[in-house]
Amino acid sequence: MTGLLTIGAFARAARLSPKALRLYDELGLLVPAEVDAASGYRRYAPEQLERARLVAWLRRLGMPLARIRVVCDLPPAAAAEEVARYWAAVEAATDVRRDLAAFLVAHLSPEPEDTTMTTTPLAIRYAVRTDRGLVREANQDRAHAGSRLLAVADGFGPYTGPDQLADVAIEELVRLDGAIPAGSLLDALQDAARRAGAAVRERVAADPALAGGGTTLTALLWSGSRLALVHVGDSRAYLLRGGELFRLTHDHSVVQELIDDGRLTEEEAASHPQRAILVRALHGGDEPVTPDAEVRDVEPGDRYLLCSDGLHTVVGGAQLRAVLLAEADPDAAADRLVALANAAGGPDNIACVVADIVAA
Ligand code: MN
């Protein structure tokens, strides 16, 4: 074949590195026109430059590789729409981070003694559900909602009796469900999460029936206009604000790592055989596990959803948002979410907490 470019020449023309080109080939994003069977040398056709440039531009936009692959395979008009959709989501996520940054600036600034600042007193309304689902023999999911604390824990392991590792974890946190100074919110919740991890480790070590068991833990502790979040595993916390649903947690799972690397799309992940395998959880291992932790601002009108994978694996984000928008009452919303998971086959235990922050 003539007219083909070496990987070096093509990389220069496309303003991509040869290393990036090899990765894009591996991912099926930009496959060379010819690969020499003997040497493995890749050669590219000049017509491929257009696609390569599009890939480079989308990377500069920060778009994940899996999504770039989708855009590249669309006709131009649909590709334009997809880029617009992606950018709208980036801006929405940035808004949430901007709020967090503003909160942190205020939080870290020396506080004036003046307390005349007008703040709206806030209250919480909540609903909590756990459900066995339609397939599992026992329910190992646990959930808690109180005036200060919201938590879900998805227990796993061979033991299916009443006193679950998820209970052990939540019991440690429930002690926090009282008045806590807003300034020490995150410390208090992180300490409790650490105690929960230690309690789970001790319990597993003490009882052979619990070998191989563990639990996820996702919890929110709320005080004043602030909220602390700790998270380990693949249960999730979401925030519905201004009609948009934001995911506040990152799954500690094998498939999430594949998604982060651009090797899998969210859609592909839903049916991936390894989707339930966790890379982090509270369990019986030797090493203490560090949960993700952060502090966020709270606004009247915020609605929080905490749920185990028994809900979010079978009920997608758009459907979660639709239910949370449609059902004003937290109890009605929680009931409908559990019903939807069971309507989708109820393949796993389901835990969910729906909580509204309202002006008191
Ligand atoms: Mn589960």
mmCIF file of N, CA, C and O in Angstrom, residues 232-309:
data_model
loop_
_atom_site.group_PDB
_atom_site.id
_atom_site.type_symbol
_atom_site.label_atom_id
_atom_site.label_comp_id
_atom_site.label_asym_id
_atom_site.label_seq_id
_atom_site.Cartn_x
_atom_site.Cartn_y
_atom_site.Cartn_z
ATOM 1 N N VAL A 232 -17.724 4.088 51.267
ATOM 2 C CA VAL A 232 -16.835 3.006 50.829
ATOM 3 C C VAL A 232 -17.703 1.902 50.218
ATOM 4 O O VAL A 232 -18.732 1.521 50.767
ATOM 5 N N GLY A 233 -17.323 1.447 49.016
ATOM 6 C CA GLY A 233 -18.086 0.392 48.342
ATOM 7 C C GLY A 233 -18.880 0.916 47.166
ATOM 8 O O GLY A 233 -18.550 1.959 46.596
ATOM 9 N N ASP A 234 -19.942 0.206 46.804
ATOM 10 C CA ASP A 234 -20.690 0.584 45.600
ATOM 11 C C ASP A 234 -22.136 0.973 45.881
ATOM 12 O O ASP A 234 -22.953 1.018 44.968
ATOM 13 N N SER A 235 -22.461 1.245 47.152
ATOM 14 C CA SER A 235 -23.726 1.939 47.386
ATOM 15 C C SER A 235 -23.492 3.385 46.958
ATOM 16 O O SER A 235 -22.353 3.786 46.746
ATOM 17 N N ARG A 236 -24.560 4.156 46.802
ATOM 18 C CA ARG A 236 -24.377 5.502 46.256
ATOM 19 C C ARG A 236 -25.176 6.559 47.018
ATOM 20 O O ARG A 236 -26.204 6.251 47.613
ATOM 21 N N ALA A 237 -24.695 7.796 46.934
ATOM 22 C CA ALA A 237 -25.473 8.948 47.379
ATOM 23 C C ALA A 237 -25.695 9.850 46.169
ATOM 24 O O ALA A 237 -24.784 10.050 45.362
ATOM 25 N N TYR A 238 -26.918 10.335 46.035
ATOM 26 C CA TYR A 238 -27.273 11.275 44.967
ATOM 27 C C TYR A 238 -27.883 12.525 45.590
ATOM 28 O O TYR A 238 -28.471 12.470 46.676
ATOM 29 N N LEU A 239 -27.760 13.630 44.864
ATOM 30 C CA LEU A 239 -28.413 14.878 45.261
ATOM 31 C C LEU A 239 -29.299 15.356 44.128
ATOM 32 O O LEU A 239 -28.840 15.496 42.992
ATOM 33 N N LEU A 240 -30.568 15.595 44.436
ATOM 34 C CA LEU A 240 -31.481 16.242 43.488
ATOM 35 C C LEU A 240 -31.555 17.717 43.877
ATOM 36 O O LEU A 240 -32.006 18.060 44.976
ATOM 37 N N ARG A 241 -31.044 18.583 43.006
ATOM 38 C CA ARG A 241 -31.049 20.025 43.278
ATOM 39 C C ARG A 241 -31.356 20.752 41.980
ATOM 40 O O ARG A 241 -30.722 20.494 40.969
ATOM 41 N N GLY A 242 -32.308 21.678 42.047
ATOM 42 C CA GLY A 242 -32.664 22.445 40.846
ATOM 43 C C GLY A 242 -33.131 21.547 39.710
ATOM 44 O O GLY A 242 -32.912 21.866 38.546
ATOM 45 N N GLY A 243 -33.761 20.419 40.041
ATOM 46 C CA GLY A 243 -34.294 19.526 39.004
ATOM 47 C C GLY A 243 -33.262 18.584 38.411
ATOM 48 O O GLY A 243 -33.599 17.728 37.607
ATOM 49 N N GLU A 244 -31.988 18.751 38.792
ATOM 50 C CA GLU A 244 -30.945 17.868 38.260
ATOM 51 C C GLU A 244 -30.503 16.867 39.320
ATOM 52 O O GLU A 244 -30.478 17.185 40.511
ATOM 53 N N LEU A 245 -30.166 15.667 38.871
ATOM 54 C CA LEU A 245 -29.693 14.636 39.796
ATOM 55 C C LEU A 245 -28.172 14.506 39.674
ATOM 56 O O LEU A 245 -27.649 14.267 38.593
ATOM 57 N N PHE A 246 -27.479 14.698 40.791
ATOM 58 C CA PHE A 246 -26.020 14.598 40.815
ATOM 59 C C PHE A 246 -25.613 13.392 41.634
ATOM 60 O O PHE A 246 -26.149 13.176 42.722
ATOM 61 N N ARG A 247 -24.670 12.633 41.127
ATOM 62 C CA ARG A 247 -24.146 11.519 41.910
ATOM 63 C C ARG A 247 -23.015 12.065 42.761
ATOM 64 O O ARG A 247 -22.092 12.679 42.247
ATOM 65 N N LEU A 248 -23.068 11.811 44.066
ATOM 66 C CA LEU A 248 -22.076 12.383 44.977
ATOM 67 C C LEU A 248 -20.945 11.403 45.284
ATOM 68 O O LEU A 248 -19.942 11.792 45.864
ATOM 69 N N THR A 249 -21.122 10.146 44.942
ATOM 70 C CA THR A 249 -20.136 9.130 45.312
ATOM 71 C C THR A 249 -19.583 8.437 44.080
ATOM 72 O O THR A 249 -20.208 8.416 43.024
ATOM 73 N N HIS A 250 -18.417 7.856 44.246
ATOM 74 C CA HIS A 250 -17.725 7.134 43.187
ATOM 75 C C HIS A 250 -17.711 5.660 43.603
ATOM 76 O O HIS A 250 -17.275 5.353 44.711
ATOM 77 N N ASP A 251 -18.203 4.777 42.749
ATOM 78 C CA ASP A 251 -18.221 3.344 43.110
ATOM 79 C C ASP A 251 -16.801 2.822 43.281
ATOM 80 O O ASP A 251 -15.941 3.070 42.433
ATOM 81 N N HIS A 252 -16.571 2.077 44.351
ATOM 82 C CA HIS A 252 -15.280 1.398 44.512
ATOM 83 C C HIS A 252 -15.409 -0.013 43.962
ATOM 84 O O HIS A 252 -15.407 -0.989 44.698
ATOM 85 N N SER A 253 -15.550 -0.093 42.643
ATOM 86 C CA SER A 253 -15.779 -1.389 42.018
ATOM 87 C C SER A 253 -14.849 -1.571 40.830
ATOM 88 O O SER A 253 -14.307 -0.610 40.291
ATOM 89 N N VAL A 254 -14.688 -2.824 40.438
ATOM 90 C CA VAL A 254 -13.825 -3.156 39.294
ATOM 91 C C VAL A 254 -14.337 -2.466 38.032
ATOM 92 O O VAL A 254 -13.566 -1.866 37.283
ATOM 93 N N VAL A 255 -15.644 -2.502 37.799
ATOM 94 C CA VAL A 255 -16.153 -1.907 36.557
ATOM 95 C C VAL A 255 -15.995 -0.390 36.551
ATOM 96 O O VAL A 255 -15.747 0.203 35.509
ATOM 97 N N GLN A 256 -16.110 0.249 37.723
ATOM 98 C CA GLN A 256 -15.915 1.710 37.758
ATOM 99 C C GLN A 256 -14.485 2.056 37.345
ATOM 100 O O GLN A 256 -14.254 3.040 36.644
ATOM 101 N N GLU A 257 -13.533 1.235 37.752
ATOM 102 C CA GLU A 257 -12.147 1.485 37.348
ATOM 103 C C GLU A 257 -11.986 1.350 35.839
ATOM 104 O O GLU A 257 -11.256 2.112 35.211
ATOM 105 N N LEU A 258 -12.694 0.376 35.262
ATOM 106 C CA LEU A 258 -12.640 0.201 33.807
ATOM 107 C C LEU A 258 -13.267 1.415 33.106
ATOM 108 O O LEU A 258 -12.767 1.892 32.086
ATOM 109 N N ILE A 259 -14.366 1.921 33.674
ATOM 110 C CA ILE A 259 -15.016 3.112 33.110
ATOM 111 C C ILE A 259 -14.072 4.312 33.205
ATOM 112 O O ILE A 259 -13.891 5.053 32.242
ATOM 113 N N ASP A 260 -13.437 4.468 34.351
ATOM 114 C CA ASP A 260 -12.514 5.599 34.554
ATOM 115 C C ASP A 260 -11.370 5.564 33.554
ATOM 116 O O ASP A 260 -10.879 6.601 33.113
ATOM 117 N N ASP A 261 -10.922 4.351 33.211
ATOM 118 C CA ASP A 261 -9.822 4.211 32.250
ATOM 119 C C ASP A 261 -10.306 4.361 30.813
ATOM 120 O O ASP A 261 -9.517 4.265 29.879
ATOM 121 N N GLY A 262 -11.602 4.532 30.626
ATOM 122 C CA GLY A 262 -12.139 4.651 29.279
ATOM 123 C C GLY A 262 -12.267 3.318 28.562
ATOM 124 O O GLY A 262 -12.415 3.260 27.352
ATOM 125 N N ARG A 263 -12.182 2.220 29.318
ATOM 126 C CA ARG A 263 -12.230 0.899 28.687
ATOM 127 C C ARG A 263 -13.635 0.322 28.644
ATOM 128 O O ARG A 263 -13.863 -0.755 28.091
ATOM 129 N N LEU A 264 -14.586 1.013 29.264
ATOM 130 C CA LEU A 264 -15.944 0.496 29.342
ATOM 131 C C LEU A 264 -16.877 1.702 29.422
ATOM 132 O O LEU A 264 -16.541 2.702 30.059
ATOM 133 N N THR A 265 -18.044 1.608 28.772
ATOM 134 C CA THR A 265 -19.022 2.687 28.930
ATOM 135 C C THR A 265 -19.953 2.352 30.089
ATOM 136 O O THR A 265 -20.031 1.194 30.514
ATOM 137 N N GLU A 266 -20.670 3.359 30.593
ATOM 138 C CA GLU A 266 -21.646 3.128 31.670
ATOM 139 C C GLU A 266 -22.666 2.075 31.229
ATOM 140 O O GLU A 266 -23.088 1.234 32.019
ATOM 141 N N GLU A 267 -23.043 2.133 29.941
ATOM 142 C CA GLU A 267 -24.053 1.204 29.425
ATOM 143 C C GLU A 267 -23.516 -0.227 29.446
ATOM 144 O O GLU A 267 -24.207 -1.162 29.853
ATOM 145 N N GLU A 268 -22.257 -0.375 29.009
ATOM 146 C CA GLU A 268 -21.653 -1.718 28.999
ATOM 147 C C GLU A 268 -21.500 -2.242 30.423
ATOM 148 O O GLU A 268 -21.639 -3.440 30.681
ATOM 149 N N ALA A 269 -21.235 -1.325 31.359
ATOM 150 C CA ALA A 269 -20.988 -1.728 32.747
ATOM 151 C C ALA A 269 -22.210 -2.391 33.366
ATOM 152 O O ALA A 269 -22.090 -3.297 34.192
ATOM 153 N N ALA A 270 -23.406 -1.950 32.952
ATOM 154 C CA ALA A 270 -24.644 -2.432 33.570
ATOM 155 C C ALA A 270 -24.784 -3.952 33.455
ATOM 156 O O ALA A 270 -25.379 -4.590 34.321
ATOM 157 N N SER A 271 -24.216 -4.532 32.388
ATOM 158 C CA SER A 271 -24.362 -5.977 32.217
ATOM 159 C C SER A 271 -23.020 -6.709 32.350
ATOM 160 O O SER A 271 -22.902 -7.870 32.004
ATOM 161 N N HIS A 272 -22.011 -6.003 32.871
ATOM 162 C CA HIS A 272 -20.695 -6.614 32.993
ATOM 163 C C HIS A 272 -20.702 -7.698 34.058
ATOM 164 O O HIS A 272 -21.244 -7.497 35.146
ATOM 165 N N PRO A 273 -20.098 -8.868 33.768
ATOM 166 C CA PRO A 273 -20.136 -9.968 34.754
ATOM 167 C C PRO A 273 -19.454 -9.633 36.072
ATOM 168 O O PRO A 273 -19.793 -10.201 37.105
ATOM 169 N N GLN A 274 -18.523 -8.669 36.065
ATOM 170 C CA GLN A 274 -17.801 -8.339 37.305
ATOM 171 C C GLN A 274 -18.362 -7.114 38.007
ATOM 172 O O GLN A 274 -17.708 -6.532 38.860
ATOM 173 N N ARG A 275 -19.598 -6.732 37.644
ATOM 174 C CA ARG A 275 -20.095 -5.435 38.144
ATOM 175 C C ARG A 275 -20.250 -5.416 39.659
ATOM 176 O O ARG A 275 -20.258 -4.348 40.261
ATOM 177 N N ALA A 276 -20.390 -6.594 40.306
ATOM 178 C CA ALA A 276 -20.599 -6.602 41.768
ATOM 179 C C ALA A 276 -19.283 -6.711 42.543
ATOM 180 O O ALA A 276 -19.291 -6.706 43.766
ATOM 181 N N ILE A 277 -18.141 -6.800 41.839
ATOM 182 C CA ILE A 277 -16.876 -6.993 42.554
ATOM 183 C C ILE A 277 -16.320 -5.658 43.044
ATOM 184 O O ILE A 277 -16.113 -4.726 42.269
ATOM 185 N N LEU A 278 -16.107 -5.582 44.350
ATOM 186 C CA LEU A 278 -15.677 -4.332 44.967
ATOM 187 C C LEU A 278 -14.156 -4.277 45.095
ATOM 188 O O LEU A 278 -13.508 -5.295 45.302
ATOM 189 N N VAL A 279 -13.602 -3.081 44.977
ATOM 190 C CA VAL A 279 -12.174 -2.897 45.249
ATOM 191 C C VAL A 279 -11.964 -2.313 46.647
ATOM 192 O O VAL A 279 -10.854 -2.265 47.148
ATOM 193 N N ARG A 280 -13.033 -1.823 47.267
ATOM 194 C CA ARG A 280 -12.933 -1.293 48.624
ATOM 195 C C ARG A 280 -14.252 -1.533 49.354
ATOM 196 O O ARG A 280 -15.308 -1.284 48.798
ATOM 197 N N ALA A 281 -14.166 -1.989 50.605
ATOM 198 C CA ALA A 281 -15.356 -2.204 51.444
ATOM 199 C C ALA A 281 -14.861 -2.395 52.866
ATOM 200 O O ALA A 281 -13.658 -2.546 53.096
ATOM 201 N N LEU A 282 -15.783 -2.370 53.849
ATOM 202 C CA LEU A 282 -15.407 -2.724 55.209
ATOM 203 C C LEU A 282 -15.470 -4.240 55.301
ATOM 204 O O LEU A 282 -16.505 -4.835 55.029
ATOM 205 N N HIS A 283 -14.355 -4.875 55.658
ATOM 206 C CA HIS A 283 -14.330 -6.340 55.674
ATOM 207 C C HIS A 283 -13.320 -6.815 56.705
ATOM 208 O O HIS A 283 -12.798 -6.026 57.504
ATOM 209 N N GLY A 284 -13.001 -8.109 56.652
ATOM 210 C CA GLY A 284 -12.165 -8.693 57.687
ATOM 211 C C GLY A 284 -10.667 -8.618 57.435
ATOM 212 O O GLY A 284 -9.902 -9.208 58.169
ATOM 213 N N GLY A 285 -10.219 -7.885 56.412
ATOM 214 C CA GLY A 285 -8.787 -7.824 56.092
ATOM 215 C C GLY A 285 -7.973 -7.163 57.191
ATOM 216 O O GLY A 285 -8.519 -6.578 58.121
ATOM 217 N N ASP A 286 -6.657 -7.262 57.068
ATOM 218 C CA ASP A 286 -5.771 -6.726 58.103
ATOM 219 C C ASP A 286 -5.711 -5.202 58.082
ATOM 220 O O ASP A 286 -5.608 -4.554 59.112
ATOM 221 N N GLU A 287 -5.743 -4.648 56.883
ATOM 222 C CA GLU A 287 -5.544 -3.206 56.736
ATOM 223 C C GLU A 287 -6.837 -2.438 56.989
ATOM 224 O O GLU A 287 -7.860 -2.763 56.420
ATOM 225 N N PRO A 288 -6.771 -1.398 57.810
ATOM 226 C CA PRO A 288 -7.944 -0.533 57.939
ATOM 227 C C PRO A 288 -8.257 0.106 56.583
ATOM 228 O O PRO A 288 -7.344 0.446 55.841
ATOM 229 N N VAL A 289 -9.531 0.232 56.277
ATOM 230 C CA VAL A 289 -9.958 0.792 54.997
ATOM 231 C C VAL A 289 -10.315 2.264 55.192
ATOM 232 O O VAL A 289 -10.985 2.613 56.150
ATOM 233 N N THR A 290 -9.818 3.108 54.299
ATOM 234 C CA THR A 290 -10.136 4.536 54.401
ATOM 235 C C THR A 290 -11.291 4.870 53.468
ATOM 236 O O THR A 290 -11.155 4.762 52.252
ATOM 237 N N PRO A 291 -12.412 5.290 54.034
ATOM 238 C CA PRO A 291 -13.523 5.690 53.171
ATOM 239 C C PRO A 291 -13.249 7.043 52.517
ATOM 240 O O PRO A 291 -12.470 7.838 53.036
ATOM 241 N N ASP A 292 -13.884 7.309 51.375
ATOM 242 C CA ASP A 292 -13.901 8.662 50.824
ATOM 243 C C ASP A 292 -14.655 9.539 51.813
ATOM 244 O O ASP A 292 -15.602 9.083 52.450
ATOM 245 N N ALA A 293 -14.240 10.792 51.926
ATOM 246 C CA ALA A 293 -14.923 11.683 52.863
ATOM 247 C C ALA A 293 -14.915 13.096 52.311
ATOM 248 O O ALA A 293 -13.935 13.531 51.710
ATOM 249 N N GLU A 294 -16.016 13.790 52.480
ATOM 250 C CA GLU A 294 -16.052 15.193 52.075
ATOM 251 C C GLU A 294 -17.159 15.909 52.825
ATOM 252 O O GLU A 294 -18.011 15.294 53.450
ATOM 253 N N VAL A 295 -17.093 17.232 52.755
ATOM 254 C CA VAL A 295 -18.115 18.037 53.391
ATOM 255 C C VAL A 295 -18.763 18.885 52.307
ATOM 256 O O VAL A 295 -18.110 19.276 51.344
ATOM 257 N N ARG A 296 -20.051 19.110 52.412
ATOM 258 C CA ARG A 296 -20.782 19.831 51.371
ATOM 259 C C ARG A 296 -21.721 20.850 52.005
ATOM 260 O O ARG A 296 -22.058 20.725 53.171
ATOM 261 N N ASP A 297 -22.149 21.798 51.196
ATOM 262 C CA ASP A 297 -23.165 22.731 51.705
ATOM 263 C C ASP A 297 -24.547 22.123 51.479
ATOM 264 O O ASP A 297 -24.734 21.237 50.647
ATOM 265 N N VAL A 298 -25.508 22.580 52.260
ATOM 266 C CA VAL A 298 -26.885 22.094 52.161
ATOM 267 C C VAL A 298 -27.768 23.282 51.842
ATOM 268 O O VAL A 298 -27.548 24.371 52.369
ATOM 269 N N GLU A 299 -28.748 23.090 50.964
ATOM 270 C CA GLU A 299 -29.686 24.169 50.661
ATOM 271 C C GLU A 299 -31.102 23.683 50.870
ATOM 272 O O GLU A 299 -31.392 22.509 50.623
ATOM 273 N N PRO A 300 -31.990 24.584 51.324
ATOM 274 C CA PRO A 300 -33.389 24.172 51.416
ATOM 275 C C PRO A 300 -33.869 23.736 50.037
ATOM 276 O O PRO A 300 -33.522 24.374 49.039
ATOM 277 N N GLY A 301 -34.608 22.646 49.986
ATOM 278 C CA GLY A 301 -35.059 22.118 48.697
ATOM 279 C C GLY A 301 -34.204 20.963 48.214
ATOM 280 O O GLY A 301 -34.593 20.242 47.302
ATOM 281 N N ASP A 302 -33.034 20.770 48.819
ATOM 282 C CA ASP A 302 -32.202 19.620 48.450
ATOM 283 C C ASP A 302 -32.932 18.321 48.779
ATOM 284 O O ASP A 302 -33.560 18.199 49.835
ATOM 285 N N ARG A 303 -32.797 17.351 47.895
ATOM 286 C CA ARG A 303 -33.307 16.008 48.184
ATOM 287 C C ARG A 303 -32.154 15.028 48.003
ATOM 288 O O ARG A 303 -31.492 15.023 46.965
ATOM 289 N N TYR A 304 -31.897 14.210 49.015
ATOM 290 C CA TYR A 304 -30.810 13.245 48.964
ATOM 291 C C TYR A 304 -31.371 11.841 48.823
ATOM 292 O O TYR A 304 -32.392 11.503 49.414
ATOM 293 N N LEU A 305 -30.694 11.049 48.009
ATOM 294 C CA LEU A 305 -31.031 9.626 47.878
ATOM 295 C C LEU A 305 -29.778 8.823 48.193
ATOM 296 O O LEU A 305 -28.723 9.052 47.602
ATOM 297 N N LEU A 306 -29.901 7.908 49.144
ATOM 298 C CA LEU A 306 -28.842 6.933 49.397
ATOM 299 C C LEU A 306 -29.407 5.581 48.993
ATOM 300 O O LEU A 306 -30.561 5.280 49.318
ATOM 301 N N CYS A 307 -28.626 4.769 48.289
ATOM 302 C CA CYS A 307 -29.175 3.466 47.909
ATOM 303 C C CYS A 307 -28.066 2.451 47.689
ATOM 304 O O CYS A 307 -26.925 2.799 47.402
ATOM 305 N N SER A 308 -28.426 1.192 47.838
ATOM 306 C CA SER A 308 -27.485 0.114 47.544
ATOM 307 C C SER A 308 -27.546 -0.201 46.050
ATOM 308 O O SER A 308 -28.420 0.294 45.324
ATOM 309 N N ASP A 309 -26.628 -1.049 45.592
ATOM 310 C CA ASP A 309 -26.585 -1.374 44.160
ATOM 311 C C ASP A 309 -27.823 -2.143 43.709
ATOM 312 O O ASP A 309 -28.110 -2.192 42.518
#
